[in-house]
PDB file of C-alpha atoms in Angstrom:
ATOM      1  CA  MET A   1      17.601 -15.640  -6.887  1.00 73.00           C
ATOM      2  CA  ILE A   2      16.529 -16.400  -3.304  1.00 77.00           C
ATOM      3  CA  TYR A   3      13.036 -17.732  -2.683  1.00 78.00           C
ATOM      4  CA  GLU A   4      11.072 -17.466   0.534  1.00 79.00           C
ATOM      5  CA  ARG A   5       8.287 -19.847   1.456  1.00 78.00           C
ATOM      6  CA  LEU A   6       4.925 -18.343   2.404  1.00 78.00           C
ATOM      7  CA  PRO A   7       2.131 -20.014   4.419  1.00 74.00           C
ATOM      8  CA  ARG A   8      -0.022 -22.457   2.487  1.00 74.00           C
ATOM      9  CA  PRO A   9      -3.790 -22.066   2.835  1.00 71.00           C
ATOM     10  CA  ASP A  10      -5.689 -25.169   3.880  1.00 65.00           C
ATOM     11  CA  GLY A  11      -7.188 -27.161   1.048  1.00 65.00           C
ATOM     12  CA  LEU A  12      -5.031 -25.706  -1.705  1.00 72.00           C
ATOM     13  CA  GLN A  13      -4.117 -28.555  -4.037  1.00 73.00           C
ATOM     14  CA  LEU A  14      -0.763 -28.698  -5.786  1.00 77.00           C
ATOM     15  CA  THR A  15       0.778 -30.877  -8.427  1.00 77.00           C
ATOM     16  CA  ARG A  16       3.496 -33.369  -7.552  1.00 75.00           C
ATOM     17  CA  GLU A  17       6.252 -31.038  -8.756  1.00 79.00           C
ATOM     18  CA  GLN A  18       4.770 -27.971  -7.116  1.00 80.00           C
ATOM     19  CA  LEU A  19       4.421 -29.759  -3.804  1.00 77.00           C
ATOM     20  CA  ARG A  20       7.970 -31.079  -4.005  1.00 77.00           C
ATOM     21  CA  VAL A  21       9.380 -27.605  -4.651  1.00 79.00           C
ATOM     22  CA  TYR A  22       7.203 -26.089  -1.942  1.00 77.00           C
ATOM     23  CA  MET A  23       8.212 -28.688   0.644  1.00 74.00           C
ATOM     24  CA  MET A  24      11.909 -28.402  -0.153  1.00 73.00           C
ATOM     25  CA  CYS A  25      11.933 -24.613  -0.184  1.00 73.00           C
ATOM     26  CA  ASN A  26      11.610 -24.271   3.579  1.00 68.00           C
ATOM     27  CA  GLY A  27      12.768 -20.905   4.885  1.00 70.00           C
ATOM     28  CA  ARG A  28      14.900 -19.143   2.306  1.00 73.00           C
ATOM     29  CA  ARG A  29      16.520 -21.090  -0.492  1.00 74.00           C
ATOM     30  CA  ALA A  30      18.579 -20.109  -3.487  1.00 74.00           C
ATOM     31  CA  LEU A  31      17.469 -21.423  -6.878  1.00 74.00           C
ATOM     32  CA  GLU A  32      20.490 -23.737  -7.004  1.00 72.00           C
ATOM     33  CA  GLU A  33      19.649 -25.183  -3.596  1.00 73.00           C
ATOM     34  CA  VAL A  34      16.041 -25.792  -4.613  1.00 74.00           C
ATOM     35  CA  ALA A  35      17.238 -27.479  -7.812  1.00 74.00           C
ATOM     36  CA  ALA A  36      19.586 -29.730  -5.857  1.00 70.00           C
ATOM     37  CA  LEU A  37      17.015 -30.593  -3.190  1.00 70.00           C
ATOM     38  CA  THR A  38      14.074 -31.241  -5.469  1.00 74.00           C
ATOM     39  CA  ARG A  39      16.133 -32.997  -8.145  1.00 71.00           C
ATOM     40  CA  LEU A  40      13.773 -31.673 -10.791  1.00 75.00           C
ATOM     41  CA  PRO A  41      14.763 -30.748 -14.369  1.00 73.00           C
ATOM     42  CA  LEU A  42      15.336 -27.055 -14.762  1.00 74.00           C
ATOM     43  CA  GLY A  43      12.298 -26.598 -16.998  1.00 77.00           C
ATOM     44  CA  GLU A  44       9.940 -28.301 -14.566  1.00 80.00           C
ATOM     45  CA  LEU A  45      11.534 -26.518 -11.640  1.00 79.00           C
ATOM     46  CA  GLN A  46      11.086 -23.105 -13.222  1.00 80.00           C
ATOM     47  CA  SER A  47       7.519 -23.942 -14.171  1.00 82.00           C
ATOM     48  CA  ALA A  48       6.733 -25.072 -10.616  1.00 83.00           C
ATOM     49  CA  LEU A  49       8.394 -21.975  -9.154  1.00 82.00           C
ATOM     50  CA  LYS A  50       6.391 -19.736 -11.451  1.00 83.00           C
ATOM     51  CA  ASP A  51       3.138 -21.481 -10.496  1.00 84.00           C
ATOM     52  CA  LEU A  52       3.957 -21.288  -6.805  1.00 83.00           C
ATOM     53  CA  GLN A  53       4.693 -17.575  -7.095  1.00 83.00           C
ATOM     54  CA  GLN A  54       1.371 -17.052  -8.848  1.00 82.00           C
ATOM     55  CA  LEU A  55      -0.340 -18.994  -6.073  1.00 82.00           C
ATOM     56  CA  ASN A  56       1.403 -16.727  -3.559  1.00 80.00           C
ATOM     57  CA  LEU A  57       3.140 -19.673  -1.896  1.00 81.00           C
ATOM     58  CA  LEU A  58       6.680 -18.612  -2.771  1.00 81.00           C
ATOM     59  CA  ALA A  59       8.103 -15.139  -3.173  1.00 81.00           C
ATOM     60  CA  PRO A  60      11.508 -13.828  -4.178  1.00 80.00           C
ATOM     61  CA  ALA A  61      13.187 -12.696  -0.959  1.00 76.00           C
ATOM     62  CA  ALA A  62      13.566  -8.907  -0.778  1.00 62.00           C
ATOM     63  CA  THR A  63      17.037  -9.058   0.787  1.00 52.00           C
ATOM     64  CA  PRO A  64      19.000 -12.222   0.152  1.00 47.00           C
ATOM     65  CA  ALA A  65      20.565 -13.742   3.236  1.00 44.00           C
ATOM     66  CA  ALA A  66      23.829 -14.155   1.378  1.00 44.00           C
ATOM     67  CA  PRO A  67      24.952 -13.124  -2.079  1.00 44.00           C
ATOM     68  CA  ALA A  68      23.936 -15.784  -4.545  1.00 44.00           C
ATOM     69  CA  VAL A  69      26.937 -17.213  -6.308  1.00 46.00           C
ATOM     70  CA  PRO A  70      26.134 -18.901  -9.613  1.00 50.00           C
ATOM     71  CA  LEU A  71      27.304 -22.485  -9.915  1.00 50.00           C
ATOM     72  CA  PRO A  72      29.921 -23.294 -12.528  1.00 56.00           C
ATOM     73  CA  ALA A  73      28.325 -24.473 -15.756  1.00 61.00           C
ATOM     74  CA  GLN A  74      29.864 -27.947 -15.534  1.00 59.00           C
ATOM     75  CA  LEU A  75      28.668 -28.451 -11.963  1.00 55.00           C
ATOM     76  CA  GLN A  76      25.221 -27.168 -12.864  1.00 55.00           C
ATOM     77  CA  GLN A  77      25.041 -29.612 -15.795  1.00 62.00           C
ATOM     78  CA  GLN A  78      26.125 -32.480 -13.557  1.00 61.00           C
ATOM     79  CA  LEU A  79      23.566 -31.454 -10.947  1.00 52.00           C
ATOM     80  CA  MET A  80      20.819 -31.423 -13.536  1.00 58.00           C
ATOM     81  CA  GLN A  81      21.830 -34.852 -14.850  1.00 64.00           C
ATOM     82  CA  GLU A  82      21.836 -36.297 -11.341  1.00 58.00           C
ATOM     83  CA  ALA A  83      18.485 -34.680 -10.599  1.00 50.00           C
ATOM     84  CA  GLN A  84      17.013 -36.089 -13.794  1.00 59.00           C
ATOM     85  CA  ALA A  85      18.369 -39.569 -13.060  1.00 60.00           C
ATOM     86  CA  ALA A  86      17.043 -39.490  -9.505  1.00 51.00           C
ATOM     87  CA  LEU A  87      13.652 -38.289 -10.671  1.00 50.00           C
ATOM     88  CA  ASN A  88      13.405 -41.042 -13.244  1.00 59.00           C
ATOM     89  CA  ALA A  89      14.274 -43.585 -10.576  1.00 57.00           C
ATOM     90  CA  LEU A  90      11.410 -42.435  -8.360  1.00 52.00           C
ATOM     91  CA  PRO A  91       8.164 -44.417  -8.534  1.00 50.00           C
ATOM     92  CA  ASP A  92       5.123 -42.461  -9.634  1.00 51.00           C
ATOM     93  CA  ASP A  93       3.481 -42.718  -6.227  1.00 49.00           C
ATOM     94  CA  ALA A  94       6.619 -41.651  -4.346  1.00 48.00           C
ATOM     95  CA  LEU A  95       4.931 -38.551  -3.081  1.00 46.00           C
ATOM     96  CA  PRO A  96       1.649 -38.543  -1.209  1.00 44.00           C
ATOM     97  CA  SER A  97       0.261 -35.808  -3.425  1.00 45.00           C
ATOM     98  CA  ALA A  98       0.463 -37.852  -6.593  1.00 41.00           C
ATOM     99  CA  GLU A  99      -3.308 -37.991  -6.840  1.00 44.00           C
ATOM    100  CA  VAL A 100      -3.964 -34.298  -6.368  1.00 44.00           C
ATOM    101  CA  GLN A 101      -4.737 -32.178  -9.339  1.00 48.00           C
ATOM    102  CA  ALA A 102      -3.385 -28.769 -10.206  1.00 47.00           C
ATOM    103  CA  PRO A 103      -5.857 -25.973  -9.726  1.00 48.00           C
ATOM    104  CA  PRO A 104      -7.223 -24.316 -12.848  1.00 51.00           C
ATOM    105  CA  ALA A 105      -5.211 -21.345 -14.036  1.00 46.00           C
ATOM    106  CA  ALA A 106      -8.020 -18.977 -13.152  1.00 49.00           C
ATOM    107  CA  GLU A 107      -8.153 -20.254  -9.559  1.00 53.00           C
ATOM    108  CA  LEU A 108      -6.427 -17.814  -7.272  1.00 55.00           C
ATOM    109  CA  PRO A 109      -5.466 -18.120  -3.594  1.00 60.00           C
ATOM    110  CA  PRO A 110      -8.664 -18.061  -1.539  1.00 66.00           C
ATOM    111  CA  VAL A 111      -9.864 -14.662  -0.422  1.00 69.00           C
ATOM    112  CA  PRO A 112     -10.193 -14.490   3.384  1.00 74.00           C
ATOM    113  CA  HIS A 113     -13.796 -14.838   4.485  1.00 70.00           C
ATOM    114  CA  THR A 114     -13.763 -15.467   8.241  1.00 79.00           C
ATOM    115  CA  LEU A 115     -13.265 -12.695  10.802  1.00 82.00           C
ATOM    116  CA  PRO A 116      -9.732 -13.737  11.896  1.00 83.00           C
ATOM    117  CA  GLU A 117      -8.643 -14.169   8.281  1.00 84.00           C
ATOM    118  CA  ILE A 118     -10.158 -10.876   7.165  1.00 87.00           C
ATOM    119  CA  SER A 119      -8.667  -9.098  10.126  1.00 87.00           C
ATOM    120  CA  ALA A 120      -5.221 -10.551   9.427  1.00 88.00           C
ATOM    121  CA  HIS A 121      -5.522  -9.711   5.736  1.00 87.00           C
ATOM    122  CA  LEU A 122      -6.442  -6.093   6.435  1.00 89.00           C
ATOM    123  CA  ARG A 123      -3.624  -5.754   8.958  1.00 88.00           C
ATOM    124  CA  GLY A 124      -1.253  -7.085   6.328  1.00 88.00           C
ATOM    125  CA  VAL A 125      -2.478  -4.582   3.741  1.00 88.00           C
ATOM    126  CA  LEU A 126      -2.043  -1.699   6.166  1.00 89.00           C
ATOM    127  CA  THR A 127       1.393  -2.788   7.329  1.00 89.00           C
ATOM    128  CA  GLU A 128       2.528  -3.291   3.759  1.00 87.00           C
ATOM    129  CA  HIS A 129       1.631   0.284   2.797  1.00 87.00           C
ATOM    130  CA  LEU A 130       2.201   2.207   6.017  1.00 86.00           C
ATOM    131  CA  GLY A 131       4.879   0.235   7.866  1.00 84.00           C
ATOM    132  CA  GLY A 132       5.207   1.463  11.460  1.00 83.00           C
ATOM    133  CA  ARG A 133       2.522   4.116  10.988  1.00 84.00           C
ATOM    134  CA  ALA A 134      -0.058   1.341  10.677  1.00 86.00           C
ATOM    135  CA  ALA A 135       0.187   0.415  14.368  1.00 87.00           C
ATOM    136  CA  PRO A 136      -2.861   2.379  15.693  1.00 88.00           C
ATOM    137  CA  TYR A 137      -5.051   1.179  12.829  1.00 90.00           C
ATOM    138  CA  VAL A 138      -3.880  -2.413  13.225  1.00 89.00           C
ATOM    139  CA  ALA A 139      -4.798  -2.224  16.908  1.00 89.00           C
ATOM    140  CA  GLN A 140      -8.281  -0.913  16.069  1.00 89.00           C
ATOM    141  CA  ILE A 141      -8.863  -3.713  13.564  1.00 89.00           C
ATOM    142  CA  SER A 142      -7.627  -6.308  16.042  1.00 88.00           C
ATOM    143  CA  ALA A 143     -10.059  -5.009  18.655  1.00 88.00           C
ATOM    144  CA  CYS A 144     -13.091  -5.720  16.460  1.00 85.00           C
ATOM    145  CA  ARG A 145     -15.092  -8.659  17.817  1.00 85.00           C
ATOM    146  CA  ASP A 146     -17.369  -9.327  14.875  1.00 84.00           C
ATOM    147  CA  LEU A 147     -17.769  -8.589  11.205  1.00 83.00           C
ATOM    148  CA  THR A 148     -20.440  -5.943  11.826  1.00 86.00           C
ATOM    149  CA  GLU A 149     -18.079  -3.957  13.993  1.00 85.00           C
ATOM    150  CA  LEU A 150     -15.330  -4.358  11.425  1.00 86.00           C
ATOM    151  CA  GLY A 151     -17.740  -3.295   8.689  1.00 87.00           C
ATOM    152  CA  ALA A 152     -18.505  -0.091  10.563  1.00 88.00           C
ATOM    153  CA  LEU A 153     -14.859   0.661  11.281  1.00 88.00           C
ATOM    154  CA  VAL A 154     -13.051  -0.091   8.042  1.00 89.00           C
ATOM    155  CA  PRO A 155     -14.815   2.322   5.629  1.00 90.00           C
ATOM    156  CA  LYS A 156     -14.237   5.243   7.997  1.00 89.00           C
ATOM    157  CA  MET A 157     -10.660   4.183   8.580  1.00 90.00           C
ATOM    158  CA  ALA A 158     -10.045   3.817   4.849  1.00 91.00           C
ATOM    159  CA  ALA A 159     -11.467   7.293   4.188  1.00 90.00           C
ATOM    160  CA  LYS A 160      -9.338   8.837   6.907  1.00 89.00           C
ATOM    161  CA  ILE A 161      -6.168   7.117   5.726  1.00 89.00           C
ATOM    162  CA  LYS A 162      -6.887   8.115   2.144  1.00 90.00           C
ATOM    163  CA  LEU A 163      -7.416  11.759   3.108  1.00 89.00           C
ATOM    164  CA  VAL A 164      -4.649  12.438   5.606  1.00 87.00           C
ATOM    165  CA  ILE A 165      -2.132   9.571   5.649  1.00 87.00           C
ATOM    166  CA  HIS A 166      -1.636   7.708   2.384  1.00 87.00           C
ATOM    167  CA  GLU A 167      -3.987   7.755  -0.573  1.00 87.00           C
ATOM    168  CA  GLN A 168      -2.995   4.340  -1.968  1.00 88.00           C
ATOM    169  CA  ALA A 169      -3.154   2.688   1.452  1.00 89.00           C
ATOM    170  CA  GLY A 170      -6.711   3.933   1.962  1.00 89.00           C
ATOM    171  CA  SER A 171      -7.786   2.668  -1.440  1.00 89.00           C
ATOM    172  CA  ALA A 172      -6.052  -0.682  -0.925  1.00 89.00           C
ATOM    173  CA  LEU A 173      -7.739  -1.135   2.454  1.00 90.00           C
ATOM    174  CA  LYS A 174     -11.142  -0.340   0.997  1.00 89.00           C
ATOM    175  CA  ASP A 175     -10.655  -2.720  -1.952  1.00 88.00           C
ATOM    176  CA  ALA A 176      -9.314  -5.517   0.245  1.00 88.00           C
ATOM    177  CA  PHE A 177     -12.254  -5.236   2.606  1.00 87.00           C
ATOM    178  CA  ALA A 178     -14.735  -5.213  -0.270  1.00 88.00           C
ATOM    179  CA  GLN A 179     -13.168  -8.415  -1.641  1.00 84.00           C
ATOM    180  CA  CYS A 180     -13.291 -10.060   1.767  1.00 85.00           C
ATOM    181  CA  LEU A 181     -16.923  -9.083   2.254  1.00 84.00           C
ATOM    182  CA  ALA A 182     -17.798 -10.490  -1.161  1.00 83.00           C
ATOM    183  CA  ALA A 183     -16.000 -13.745  -0.332  1.00 81.00           C
ATOM    184  CA  HIS A 184     -17.795 -13.903   2.999  1.00 81.00           C
ATOM    185  CA  ALA A 185     -21.165 -13.338   1.334  1.00 81.00           C
ATOM    186  CA  ALA A 186     -20.408 -16.033  -1.244  1.00 80.00           C
ATOM    187  CA  GLN A 187     -19.413 -18.444   1.528  1.00 79.00           C
ATOM    188  CA  GLU A 188     -22.621 -17.726   3.423  1.00 79.00           C
ATOM    189  CA  ALA A 189     -24.667 -18.209   0.265  1.00 80.00           C
ATOM    190  CA  ALA A 190     -22.927 -21.521  -0.420  1.00 79.00           C
ATOM    191  CA  ARG A 191     -23.715 -22.688   3.106  1.00 78.00           C
ATOM    192  CA  ALA A 192     -27.336 -21.656   2.757  1.00 76.00           C
TER     193      ALA A 192
ATOM    194  CA  MET B   1      -5.775  54.053   2.646  1.00 82.00           C
ATOM    195  CA  THR B   2      -4.724  51.850  -0.288  1.00 84.00           C
ATOM    196  CA  ILE B   3      -1.406  51.000   1.341  1.00 87.00           C
ATOM    197  CA  ALA B   4      -3.143  50.201   4.620  1.00 89.00           C
ATOM    198  CA  LEU B   5      -5.503  47.767   2.899  1.00 90.00           C
ATOM    199  CA  ILE B   6      -2.665  46.057   1.038  1.00 90.00           C
ATOM    200  CA  ALA B   7      -0.604  45.852   4.240  1.00 90.00           C
ATOM    201  CA  ALA B   8      -3.564  44.265   6.021  1.00 92.00           C
ATOM    202  CA  GLY B   9      -3.931  41.800   3.163  1.00 91.00           C
ATOM    203  CA  PHE B  10      -0.246  40.935   3.324  1.00 91.00           C
ATOM    204  CA  LEU B  11      -0.426  40.357   7.093  1.00 93.00           C
ATOM    205  CA  ILE B  12      -3.376  38.028   6.635  1.00 93.00           C
ATOM    206  CA  MET B  13      -1.538  36.142   3.881  1.00 92.00           C
ATOM    207  CA  ALA B  14       1.591  35.872   6.053  1.00 92.00           C
ATOM    208  CA  TYR B  15      -0.530  34.448   8.857  1.00 93.00           C
ATOM    209  CA  SER B  16      -2.199  32.098   6.334  1.00 92.00           C
ATOM    210  CA  THR B  17       1.204  30.765   5.291  1.00 92.00           C
ATOM    211  CA  PHE B  18       2.101  30.033   8.909  1.00 92.00           C
ATOM    212  CA  PHE B  19      -1.330  28.545   9.604  1.00 92.00           C
ATOM    213  CA  GLY B  20      -1.077  26.418   6.449  1.00 91.00           C
ATOM    214  CA  TYR B  21       2.272  24.962   7.498  1.00 90.00           C
ATOM    215  CA  GLN B  22       0.775  24.071  10.873  1.00 90.00           C
ATOM    216  CA  LEU B  23      -2.071  22.265   9.129  1.00 90.00           C
ATOM    217  CA  LYS B  24       0.387  20.490   6.824  1.00 88.00           C
ATOM    218  CA  SER B  25       2.071  18.906   9.820  1.00 87.00           C
ATOM    219  CA  ARG B  26      -1.287  17.423  10.807  1.00 85.00           C
ATOM    220  CA  ALA B  27      -1.910  15.944   7.348  1.00 84.00           C
ATOM    221  CA  SER B  28       1.429  14.631   6.214  1.00 79.00           C
ATOM    222  CA  GLY B  29       0.105  12.637   3.272  1.00 82.00           C
ATOM    223  CA  GLY B  30      -3.067  11.546   1.543  1.00 87.00           C
ATOM    224  CA  LEU B  31      -5.300  13.649  -0.635  1.00 89.00           C
ATOM    225  CA  ILE B  32      -5.495  16.538   1.817  1.00 89.00           C
ATOM    226  CA  GLY B  33      -1.740  16.528   2.376  1.00 89.00           C
ATOM    227  CA  THR B  34      -1.064  16.675  -1.357  1.00 89.00           C
ATOM    228  CA  ARG B  35      -3.582  19.411  -2.034  1.00 90.00           C
ATOM    229  CA  LEU B  36      -2.428  21.381   1.004  1.00 90.00           C
ATOM    230  CA  THR B  37       1.119  21.414  -0.341  1.00 91.00           C
ATOM    231  CA  GLN B  38      -0.121  22.933  -3.599  1.00 91.00           C
ATOM    232  CA  LEU B  39      -2.314  25.379  -1.698  1.00 91.00           C
ATOM    233  CA  LEU B  40       0.592  26.456   0.497  1.00 92.00           C
ATOM    234  CA  ALA B  41       2.821  27.109  -2.496  1.00 92.00           C
ATOM    235  CA  MET B  42       0.132  29.326  -4.019  1.00 92.00           C
ATOM    236  CA  ILE B  43      -0.441  31.154  -0.713  1.00 92.00           C
ATOM    237  CA  ALA B  44       3.293  31.896  -0.429  1.00 92.00           C
ATOM    238  CA  VAL B  45       3.382  33.251  -3.995  1.00 92.00           C
ATOM    239  CA  PHE B  46       0.335  35.432  -3.388  1.00 91.00           C
ATOM    240  CA  ALA B  47       1.757  36.745  -0.094  1.00 90.00           C
ATOM    241  CA  LEU B  48       4.871  37.882  -1.970  1.00 91.00           C
ATOM    242  CA  SER B  49       2.647  39.407  -4.646  1.00 91.00           C
ATOM    243  CA  TYR B  50       0.963  41.561  -2.000  1.00 90.00           C
ATOM    244  CA  LEU B  51       4.404  42.901  -1.094  1.00 88.00           C
ATOM    245  CA  VAL B  52       5.178  43.653  -4.746  1.00 90.00           C
ATOM    246  CA  VAL B  53       1.837  45.442  -5.250  1.00 88.00           C
ATOM    247  CA  GLY B  54       2.465  47.438  -2.076  1.00 86.00           C
ATOM    248  CA  ALA B  55       5.928  48.466  -3.276  1.00 87.00           C
ATOM    249  CA  LEU B  56       4.643  49.463  -6.724  1.00 86.00           C
ATOM    250  CA  THR B  57       1.788  51.577  -5.369  1.00 84.00           C
ATOM    251  CA  PHE B  58       3.774  53.178  -2.524  1.00 81.00           C
ATOM    252  CA  GLY B  59       3.967  56.987  -2.904  1.00 80.00           C
ATOM    253  CA  ARG B  60       1.465  57.118  -5.740  1.00 80.00           C
ATOM    254  CA  PRO B  61      -1.612  59.323  -5.447  1.00 80.00           C
ATOM    255  CA  ALA B  62      -4.628  57.322  -4.373  1.00 77.00           C
ATOM    256  CA  ASP B  63      -7.340  56.798  -6.962  1.00 85.00           C
ATOM    257  CA  SER B  64     -10.579  54.858  -6.975  1.00 87.00           C
ATOM    258  CA  SER B  65      -9.294  51.969  -9.121  1.00 87.00           C
ATOM    259  CA  MET B  66      -6.368  51.321  -6.752  1.00 86.00           C
ATOM    260  CA  LEU B  67      -8.746  51.441  -3.805  1.00 88.00           C
ATOM    261  CA  ILE B  68     -11.033  48.872  -5.417  1.00 91.00           C
ATOM    262  CA  LEU B  69      -8.038  46.663  -6.234  1.00 88.00           C
ATOM    263  CA  SER B  70      -6.853  46.861  -2.595  1.00 89.00           C
ATOM    264  CA  VAL B  71     -10.275  45.871  -1.302  1.00 92.00           C
ATOM    265  CA  ILE B  72     -10.386  42.911  -3.693  1.00 93.00           C
ATOM    266  CA  LEU B  73      -6.926  41.810  -2.564  1.00 91.00           C
ATOM    267  CA  LEU B  74      -7.922  42.063   1.078  1.00 92.00           C
ATOM    268  CA  LEU B  75     -11.044  39.993   0.466  1.00 94.00           C
ATOM    269  CA  GLY B  76      -8.875  37.430  -1.344  1.00 93.00           C
ATOM    270  CA  ALA B  77      -6.723  37.129   1.773  1.00 93.00           C
ATOM    271  CA  VAL B  78      -9.844  36.652   3.902  1.00 94.00           C
ATOM    272  CA  PHE B  79     -11.019  33.947   1.501  1.00 95.00           C
ATOM    273  CA  VAL B  80      -7.713  32.078   1.959  1.00 93.00           C
ATOM    274  CA  ILE B  81      -8.130  32.182   5.739  1.00 94.00           C
ATOM    275  CA  LEU B  82     -11.670  30.833   5.415  1.00 95.00           C
ATOM    276  CA  VAL B  83     -10.465  27.932   3.216  1.00 94.00           C
ATOM    277  CA  LEU B  84      -7.738  27.062   5.715  1.00 93.00           C
ATOM    278  CA  ASN B  85     -10.269  27.137   8.549  1.00 94.00           C
ATOM    279  CA  LEU B  86     -12.405  24.709   6.570  1.00 93.00           C
ATOM    280  CA  VAL B  87      -9.418  22.374   6.144  1.00 91.00           C
ATOM    281  CA  ARG B  88      -8.685  22.647   9.880  1.00 92.00           C
ATOM    282  CA  ASP B  89     -12.278  21.704  10.720  1.00 92.00           C
ATOM    283  CA  VAL B  90     -12.182  18.729   8.333  1.00 90.00           C
ATOM    284  CA  LEU B  91      -8.943  17.501   9.887  1.00 88.00           C
ATOM    285  CA  GLY B  92     -10.412  17.982  13.351  1.00 88.00           C
ATOM    286  CA  THR B  93     -13.453  15.885  12.394  1.00 87.00           C
ATOM    287  CA  LEU B  94     -11.269  13.136  10.950  1.00 83.00           C
ATOM    288  CA  GLU B  95      -9.131  13.005  14.081  1.00 76.00           C
TER     289      GLU B  95
END
């Protein structure tokens, strides 16, 4: 399995193990590489990987850079023993994130609530569903200068895409924008 | 008279099939694209049915029931053209 690191939103707190895995998994890394670099026990490593995937910080790479070759069992065992020994030798405050707490399970990655974030999120949704056909719509979203303009554009665009281009893409765009607007409203209310 | 009405209906349906395929190229996907595909399949089947009805009634003596049937078929073909015009106008508005 190859893992790919995704951008980390500001302010997202991670546990010591999660942060270690995230920091070591720069670019694309095979599971064996991550295990060797982080020197974490397999159980903790898998738990951290699972949490990071749920937090949308790591994702399995769609096309592996090279075919993953499983390590021989003996070498894997030795690697795990070394990782365990090295981890035990580390002081508790070896990592700067030792004091940070894991987010609650219900806490999800923050929904974009500023114009650049919302715009980028919507462009991502469109590109994900439409690929190259998203280009004119991405350009229109990028040209919006404020949230009011975006709010006038997106519902019409979503309806058009749903009717003549791609039904799921139109629905996804509409839902994503509704979520962003709700997050923006909540942020404004919190400020007030 | 009956054959003339059925022939007119077939010509309109043949044109509708062509017109429908043109519209389909403008709406490749989405709800309209999906529904237009179904509509086009039905239009093609009905256009062939006009031919079959024409072949079955050819050479038969004209009677009032056949005349009424021919008129109904012709109006059906006109209805299809009107629906396709509506779809064209909707697509034009969306573009």
